[in-house]
Coordinates of C-alpha atoms and ligand atoms in Angstrom, one line a residue:
M1 CA 22.0 2.6 -45.4
K2 CA 19.1 4.9 -46.3
F3 CA 15.2 3.5 -45.1
N4 CA 13.7 1.8 -47.6
P5 CA 10.1 0.8 -46.7
A6 CA 9.0 -1.3 -49.9
E7 CA 12.1 -3.9 -49.4
K8 CA 11.4 -3.9 -45.8
I9 CA 7.7 -5.7 -46.7
Q10 CA 9.5 -7.5 -49.3
D11 CA 12.3 -8.9 -47.0
L12 CA 9.9 -10.4 -44.8
Q13 CA 9.4 -14.5 -45.7
Y14 CA 6.2 -16.1 -44.3
F15 CA 5.7 -20.0 -44.7
G16 CA 2.0 -21.3 -44.5
E17 CA 1.4 -23.7 -41.7
F18 CA 1.8 -26.6 -45.1
G19 CA 4.8 -24.7 -46.8
G20 CA 2.3 -22.5 -48.5
V21 CA 3.7 -18.9 -50.1
N22 CA 1.1 -17.0 -48.4
P23 CA 0.7 -17.7 -44.5
S24 CA -2.7 -20.1 -43.7
I25 CA -5.6 -17.9 -43.0
S26 CA -6.6 -18.3 -38.9
D27 CA -10.5 -19.0 -39.0
S28 CA -11.1 -19.2 -35.1
S29 CA -12.1 -16.8 -32.8
T30 CA -11.1 -18.9 -29.7
Y31 CA -7.8 -20.9 -28.9
T32 CA -7.1 -24.0 -27.0
F33 CA -4.6 -24.4 -24.2
L34 CA -2.7 -27.7 -23.6
S35 CA -2.7 -26.5 -19.9
A36 CA -4.3 -24.3 -18.1
K37 CA -1.7 -22.6 -16.3
T38 CA -0.7 -21.1 -20.0
M39 CA -3.8 -19.7 -20.3
F40 CA -3.7 -18.0 -17.5
D41 CA 0.2 -16.4 -18.2
T42 CA -1.5 -15.6 -21.7
F43 CA -4.4 -13.5 -20.3
E44 CA -1.7 -11.7 -17.9
G45 CA 0.5 -11.3 -21.5
N46 CA 3.0 -13.5 -20.4
A47 CA 3.3 -16.0 -23.3
D48 CA 4.6 -15.6 -26.1
G49 CA 3.3 -17.5 -29.0
C50 CA -0.1 -18.1 -27.7
Y51 CA -3.5 -16.9 -28.8
L52 CA -6.1 -16.3 -26.4
Y53 CA -9.2 -15.0 -28.4
S54 CA -9.2 -12.8 -31.8
R55 CA -10.4 -9.7 -30.7
H56 CA -6.7 -9.6 -28.8
S57 CA -4.7 -11.0 -31.7
S58 CA -4.9 -13.6 -34.5
P59 CA -1.9 -15.0 -36.6
S60 CA -3.5 -13.4 -39.6
N61 CA -3.6 -10.0 -37.9
L62 CA -0.3 -10.7 -36.6
Y63 CA 1.3 -11.0 -40.0
L64 CA -0.4 -8.2 -41.8
G65 CA 0.8 -5.8 -38.5
E66 CA 4.2 -7.5 -38.9
A67 CA 4.5 -6.5 -42.9
L68 CA 2.9 -2.8 -41.9
A69 CA 5.5 -2.2 -39.1
A70 CA 8.4 -3.1 -41.5
M71 CA 7.0 -0.7 -44.0
E72 CA 6.9 1.9 -41.4
G73 CA 10.2 0.9 -39.7
T74 CA 8.7 0.5 -35.7
E75 CA 8.7 -2.3 -33.3
T76 CA 5.4 -3.3 -34.0
A77 CA 1.8 -2.8 -34.8
N78 CA -1.7 -3.4 -34.2
V79 CA -4.2 -3.7 -36.8
A80 CA -8.0 -2.3 -36.6
A81 CA -11.3 -2.7 -38.1
S82 CA -11.2 0.7 -39.6
G83 CA -8.9 3.8 -39.4
M84 CA -10.9 5.3 -37.4
G85 CA -10.8 2.0 -35.1
A86 CA -7.3 2.6 -35.0
I87 CA -6.8 6.4 -34.7
T88 CA -9.5 6.6 -31.6
P89 CA -8.1 3.5 -29.3
V90 CA -4.6 5.6 -29.7
L91 CA -6.0 8.7 -28.1
L92 CA -8.0 7.6 -25.8
Q93 CA -5.4 5.5 -24.6
L94 CA -2.6 8.0 -24.4
C95 CA -4.9 10.7 -22.8
N96 CA -7.2 11.0 -19.7
A97 CA -9.5 13.6 -18.2
G98 CA -8.1 16.8 -18.2
D99 CA -5.3 16.6 -20.6
E100 CA -5.5 18.0 -23.9
I101 CA -4.3 17.3 -27.6
V102 CA -2.8 19.5 -30.0
S103 CA -4.1 19.1 -33.4
S104 CA -3.4 20.2 -36.7
R105 CA -6.7 21.9 -37.9
T106 CA -6.5 20.2 -41.2
I107 CA -7.2 17.1 -40.8
Y108 CA -9.7 13.9 -41.6
G109 CA -13.3 15.5 -40.9
G110 CA -14.2 12.4 -38.8
T111 CA -11.0 12.6 -37.1
Y112 CA -11.8 16.3 -36.1
A113 CA -15.5 15.3 -35.1
F114 CA -13.9 12.6 -32.8
L115 CA -11.6 15.2 -31.1
K116 CA -14.2 18.3 -31.4
N117 CA -17.3 16.4 -30.3
F118 CA -16.8 13.3 -28.8
T119 CA -13.7 13.4 -26.5
P120 CA -14.6 16.6 -24.6
K121 CA -17.5 14.4 -23.2
L122 CA -14.6 12.6 -21.8
G123 CA -13.0 15.0 -20.2
I124 CA -10.2 15.7 -23.2
K125 CA -9.7 18.9 -24.7
T126 CA -8.2 19.5 -28.3
K127 CA -6.6 23.0 -29.8
F128 CA -6.7 22.7 -33.4
V129 CA -3.8 24.7 -35.1
D130 CA -2.1 25.7 -38.0
I131 CA 0.6 22.7 -38.0
T132 CA 2.6 24.4 -41.0
K133 CA 3.7 27.1 -38.3
L134 CA 5.7 25.5 -35.2
A135 CA 5.8 28.4 -33.0
V136 CA 2.0 28.4 -33.1
V137 CA 1.9 24.6 -32.1
E138 CA 4.9 25.4 -29.2
N139 CA 2.3 28.3 -28.4
A140 CA -1.1 26.0 -27.9
I141 CA 1.0 23.6 -25.4
T142 CA 0.2 23.6 -22.1
A143 CA 1.1 21.6 -18.7
N144 CA -1.9 19.2 -19.5
T145 CA -1.1 18.4 -23.3
K146 CA 0.1 15.0 -23.8
V147 CA -0.1 14.4 -27.5
L148 CA 0.5 16.4 -30.8
Y149 CA -1.8 15.2 -33.6
C150 CA -1.3 15.5 -37.3
E151 CA -1.7 14.4 -41.0
S152 CA 2.1 13.7 -42.8
V153 CA -0.2 14.9 -45.6
S154 CA -3.3 16.8 -44.8
N155 CA -6.7 15.7 -45.8
P156 CA -8.1 17.5 -47.6
L157 CA -6.2 20.6 -48.2
L158 CA -2.8 18.8 -48.5
E159 CA -0.7 20.8 -46.1
V160 CA 2.5 18.8 -45.3
A161 CA 3.6 18.5 -41.7
D162 CA 7.4 19.3 -40.5
I163 CA 7.2 16.1 -38.3
K164 CA 11.3 16.5 -37.6
G165 CA 10.3 19.8 -36.1
L166 CA 7.4 18.5 -34.5
S167 CA 8.8 15.5 -32.9
V168 CA 11.9 18.2 -31.5
L169 CA 8.8 20.0 -29.5
A170 CA 7.6 16.4 -28.7
K171 CA 10.6 15.4 -27.0
K172 CA 11.1 19.1 -25.4
Y173 CA 7.9 19.0 -23.8
N174 CA 7.3 14.7 -23.1
L175 CA 4.2 14.8 -25.7
K176 CA 3.6 12.1 -28.0
L177 CA 3.7 12.7 -31.7
V178 CA 0.8 10.6 -33.3
V179 CA 1.4 10.9 -37.3
D180 CA -1.9 9.6 -39.5
N181 CA 0.2 8.6 -42.9
T182 CA -2.9 7.4 -44.8
F183 CA -1.9 9.8 -48.1
S184 CA 1.6 9.1 -48.4
P185 CA 2.3 5.5 -47.3
L186 CA 6.2 4.7 -48.8
S187 CA 6.9 8.3 -49.4
I188 CA 7.1 9.3 -46.0
S189 CA 7.7 7.0 -43.1
P190 CA 6.9 9.3 -40.0
A191 CA 8.6 7.1 -37.1
K192 CA 11.8 7.7 -39.1
L193 CA 11.4 11.2 -39.1
G194 CA 10.8 11.2 -35.2
A195 CA 7.1 10.1 -34.6
D196 CA 6.3 8.1 -31.9
I197 CA 3.1 6.5 -33.4
V198 CA 1.9 6.3 -36.8
C199 CA -1.5 5.3 -37.9
H200 CA -3.2 4.2 -41.0
S201 CA -6.3 4.1 -42.8
L202 CA -5.9 0.8 -44.6
T203 CA -9.2 1.5 -46.6
K204 CA -7.2 3.6 -48.9
F205 CA -3.9 3.4 -50.8
I206 CA -2.5 0.4 -48.7
N207 CA -5.4 -1.7 -49.8
G208 CA -5.8 -0.5 -52.7
S209 CA -8.9 -2.1 -54.0
S210 CA -12.0 -0.1 -52.4
D211 CA -13.4 -3.6 -51.2
T212 CA -12.7 -2.5 -47.6
V213 CA -12.3 -0.3 -44.1
G214 CA -9.3 -1.3 -42.2
G215 CA -6.7 0.4 -40.2
V216 CA -3.3 0.4 -38.6
V217 CA -1.2 1.4 -35.4
C218 CA 2.7 1.5 -35.5
G219 CA 4.6 1.6 -33.0
T220 CA 6.8 0.4 -29.9
Q221 CA 6.2 -2.9 -28.5
E222 CA 5.4 -1.4 -24.8
F223 CA 2.3 0.7 -26.5
I224 CA 1.1 -2.1 -28.7
N225 CA 1.0 -3.8 -25.6
D226 CA -1.1 -1.7 -23.8
L227 CA -3.8 -1.2 -26.2
R228 CA -4.0 -4.8 -26.6
N229 CA -4.0 -5.0 -22.5
V230 CA -7.1 -7.0 -21.6
N231 CA -7.7 -4.9 -18.2
D232 CA -7.2 -1.4 -19.8
G233 CA -6.3 -1.7 -23.8
A234 CA -8.8 0.7 -25.8
S235 CA -7.9 -1.5 -28.6
M236 CA -9.0 -4.8 -26.8
L237 CA -11.8 -3.1 -25.0
L238 CA -13.4 -0.9 -27.6
G239 CA -13.3 -4.0 -30.1
S240 CA -12.5 -2.5 -33.2
T241 CA -10.8 -5.9 -34.7
M242 CA -10.5 -7.1 -38.2
D243 CA -11.3 -9.8 -39.5
S244 CA -8.7 -12.4 -40.5
L245 CA -9.7 -12.8 -43.8
R246 CA -9.6 -9.5 -44.9
A247 CA -5.9 -9.2 -42.8
A248 CA -4.8 -12.4 -45.3
S249 CA -6.5 -9.8 -48.6
V250 CA -4.9 -6.4 -47.3
L251 CA -1.4 -8.7 -46.6
K252 CA -1.8 -9.8 -50.7
N253 CA -2.7 -6.0 -51.9
L254 CA 0.0 -4.2 -49.7
R255 CA 2.6 -6.7 -51.9
T256 CA 2.0 -4.3 -54.8
L257 CA 1.6 -1.2 -52.7
H258 CA 5.2 0.2 -54.3
I259 CA 4.3 -0.5 -58.1
R260 CA 0.8 1.4 -57.4
M261 CA 2.4 4.1 -55.3
K262 CA 4.7 5.1 -58.4
Q263 CA 2.0 5.3 -60.8
H264 CA -0.6 6.7 -58.7
S265 CA 2.6 9.4 -58.3
Y266 CA 3.4 10.0 -61.5
N267 CA 0.0 10.3 -62.6
A268 CA -0.5 12.5 -60.3
N269 CA 2.0 14.8 -61.0
Y270 CA 1.6 14.6 -64.9
L271 CA -2.0 16.1 -64.3
A272 CA -1.1 18.7 -61.4
E273 CA 1.4 20.1 -64.0
K274 CA -0.7 20.3 -66.8
F275 CA -3.7 21.5 -64.9
Q276 CA -1.5 24.5 -63.1
N277 CA -0.1 25.7 -66.6
D278 CA -3.5 25.8 -67.6
G279 CA -3.8 28.5 -65.1
L280 CA -6.6 26.3 -62.6
K281 CA -5.8 26.8 -59.2
T282 CA -4.0 23.4 -58.3
V283 CA -2.4 21.8 -55.2
Y284 CA 0.0 19.6 -55.3
P285 CA 3.4 19.0 -53.4
S286 CA 5.4 18.7 -56.3
L287 CA 4.6 21.8 -57.7
A288 CA 7.2 24.7 -56.8
S289 CA 3.9 27.0 -55.8
H290 CA 2.8 24.3 -53.0
P291 CA 4.2 26.5 -49.9
S292 CA 5.5 22.9 -48.3
H293 CA 7.4 21.6 -52.0
E294 CA 10.9 22.0 -50.1
L295 CA 9.9 20.4 -47.1
F296 CA 7.6 17.3 -48.7
K297 CA 11.2 16.8 -50.5
S298 CA 13.4 16.8 -47.5
M299 CA 11.4 14.0 -45.8
M300 CA 10.3 12.2 -48.7
N301 CA 11.4 8.6 -49.9
T302 CA 12.2 9.7 -53.1
E303 CA 11.5 6.9 -55.3
Y304 CA 7.6 6.3 -54.5
G305 CA 7.0 10.4 -55.6
F306 CA 4.6 12.9 -54.1
G307 CA 1.4 10.7 -53.7
G308 CA -2.0 10.7 -56.0
M309 CA -3.9 13.1 -54.0
L310 CA -4.3 16.7 -55.9
T311 CA -6.9 19.4 -55.4
I312 CA -7.8 21.9 -57.8
D313 CA -10.6 25.0 -57.2
V314 CA -12.9 25.4 -59.7
G315 CA -14.6 28.4 -58.2
S316 CA -17.9 27.2 -56.7
L317 CA -19.8 24.5 -55.7
E318 CA -22.1 24.5 -58.4
K319 CA -19.3 24.2 -61.1
A320 CA -17.3 21.6 -59.0
N321 CA -20.7 19.3 -59.1
E322 CA -21.2 20.2 -62.8
L323 CA -17.8 19.2 -63.7
M324 CA -17.5 15.7 -61.1
E325 CA -20.7 14.6 -62.7
L326 CA -19.5 15.4 -66.4
M327 CA -16.1 13.2 -65.6
Q328 CA -17.9 10.2 -64.2
H329 CA -20.3 10.5 -67.2
N330 CA -17.3 10.3 -69.6
N331 CA -15.9 7.2 -67.6
L332 CA -13.0 9.4 -66.0
G333 CA -13.6 8.1 -62.3
Y334 CA -16.3 8.4 -59.8
L335 CA -17.6 10.5 -58.0
A336 CA -17.0 8.8 -54.4
V337 CA -14.9 9.8 -51.5
S338 CA -12.0 7.3 -50.5
L339 CA -9.0 7.6 -51.7
G340 CA -6.3 4.5 -53.2
F341 CA -8.6 3.3 -55.8
Y342 CA -7.2 2.4 -59.3
K343 CA -9.7 4.2 -60.8
T344 CA -9.8 8.1 -60.0
L345 CA -12.3 9.4 -57.6
F346 CA -13.1 12.9 -57.2
S347 CA -15.3 14.7 -54.5
A348 CA -16.0 18.0 -53.0
P349 CA -14.4 17.9 -49.3
G350 CA -16.5 20.9 -48.1
S351 CA -19.8 19.0 -48.7
S352 CA -18.6 15.5 -48.1
T353 CA -15.3 14.1 -46.4
S354 CA -14.9 17.6 -44.0
S355 CA -18.5 18.2 -43.9
E356 CA -18.0 17.5 -40.0
I357 CA -16.1 21.1 -40.3
P358 CA -18.2 23.6 -39.5
E359 CA -18.3 26.6 -42.7
E360 CA -16.6 29.2 -40.3
E361 CA -13.8 27.1 -39.6
Q362 CA -13.5 25.8 -43.3
K363 CA -13.4 29.3 -44.7
E364 CA -10.4 30.1 -42.1
M365 CA -8.6 27.4 -42.9
G366 CA -8.8 27.6 -46.6
L367 CA -11.0 25.0 -47.4
S368 CA -13.3 26.7 -50.5
D369 CA -16.8 25.3 -51.7
G370 CA -15.4 24.8 -55.5
L371 CA -12.4 22.7 -54.1
I372 CA -12.3 18.9 -55.7
R373 CA -10.2 16.4 -54.3
F374 CA -8.4 13.8 -56.9
S375 CA -7.3 10.7 -55.7
I376 CA -5.8 9.9 -59.3
G377 CA -6.0 6.8 -60.7
L378 CA -3.5 3.8 -61.9
D379 CA -4.5 5.0 -65.5
N380 CA -2.3 3.4 -68.1
D381 CA -2.2 6.8 -70.3
I382 CA -2.5 9.9 -68.4
E383 CA -1.8 12.2 -71.3
R384 CA -5.5 10.8 -73.2
T385 CA -7.1 10.9 -69.4
Y386 CA -5.9 14.8 -69.3
Q387 CA -7.5 15.1 -73.0
M388 CA -10.7 13.6 -71.8
M389 CA -10.8 16.1 -68.2
K390 CA -9.7 19.0 -70.0
T391 CA -12.6 18.8 -72.9
C392 CA -14.6 18.4 -69.5
M393 CA -13.5 21.7 -68.2
E394 CA -13.7 23.2 -71.4
Q395 CA -17.2 22.1 -71.5
V396 CA -18.4 23.2 -68.0
G397 CA -16.5 26.5 -68.6
V398 CA -14.0 26.1 -65.8
L399 CA -11.4 26.4 -68.6
Ligands
PLP401 N1 -7.5 9.4 -41.9 C1 -7.5 9.6 -43.0 C2 -6.2 10.9 -43.7 C3 -8.9 9.5 -44.0 O1 -8.5 10.2 -45.2 C4 -9.5 8.7 -43.4 C5 -10.8 8.9 -44.0 O2 -11.4 8.9 -45.2 C6 -9.1 8.1 -42.1 C7 -8.3 8.6 -41.4 C8 -10.5 7.1 -41.8 O3 -10.4 5.9 -42.1 P1 -11.4 5.0 -41.7 O4 -12.5 5.3 -42.9 O5 -10.8 3.6 -42.6 O6 -12.2 4.5 -40.7

């Protein structure tokens, strides 16, 4: 039977401790033990079902983790205080001084900065490559490589990673394939395509209401136990823990993710086709002009579409800024970073979310000044939105 991530979420059944249809929210940082022996066993990781301290785990965080693991089809998951709070411990857990990472060069600016500027301080080196070229990826692998890192759909260029192909390489060289699936929840299920570990910034589509940051690592029980280990677990020791109240609210929002993703995808597809027909340089994976259109199609869970992110290139940063300010003025969305909100969000990544990437490298990877990244909202009447956007584009002279 075909894997359907939203059904996996729906099939979970929770009962609150008083029979509530929502699990009760755990409101404790620490937990009592009836016997000192059980406390010792819990520290050793040998007392299933017991809680120790909420930086380690809490009932609310485990409920959310269970739902996200079901969605990604992994054994289990660990939630974190932010997307970066999920990604950074994963890489630090997998790599020691002297190890190397082969990473896609088009990734979220914060992750890029972590790999480029921070991990070298710990003796961990990263080679940044064009992830769409498997031969280039393979060439970059050395005896010291431990991790292949990519985003399923990259931020902001919307490059698509061949997860199956990368997983074959990972197996061949005994590496872990870590995939950030923030841009394509439900549409792509990386673990089902061979990824070892799947991360998300929950801040984006999954929570969907731009009211919190959050993150998750989905993987095997063994790896998640490693992250939580009291002696050497990077999540436990670095302490990027999600608060229980937030875990409960993200879990509630997760239940509507399938409906929201369908609408985000429908609207983004509608606008992408219109913009392209109008002659704008448009990037969206549903378009036949997208270099990885067929690859995305071959990997996707069809009913959730090609996602809510699209880019257009309006030629210069000045034009991009003028257009974004006018669209915001006309209530078409917000000039803001981040994604996955009910309103459309737009920003120029070269001077915002990817500004950590040096200008020279931005040029090399095709990130131009005039690029606008859109996270398309849940607008009910997308034709009306299109007409209004078109008027703005005509006004600033990009159409
Ligand atoms: N991964 C991707 C693809 C992102 O776009 C972001 C944030 O923009 C992150 C990770 C980091 O997530 P957070 O801001 O929740 O730490």
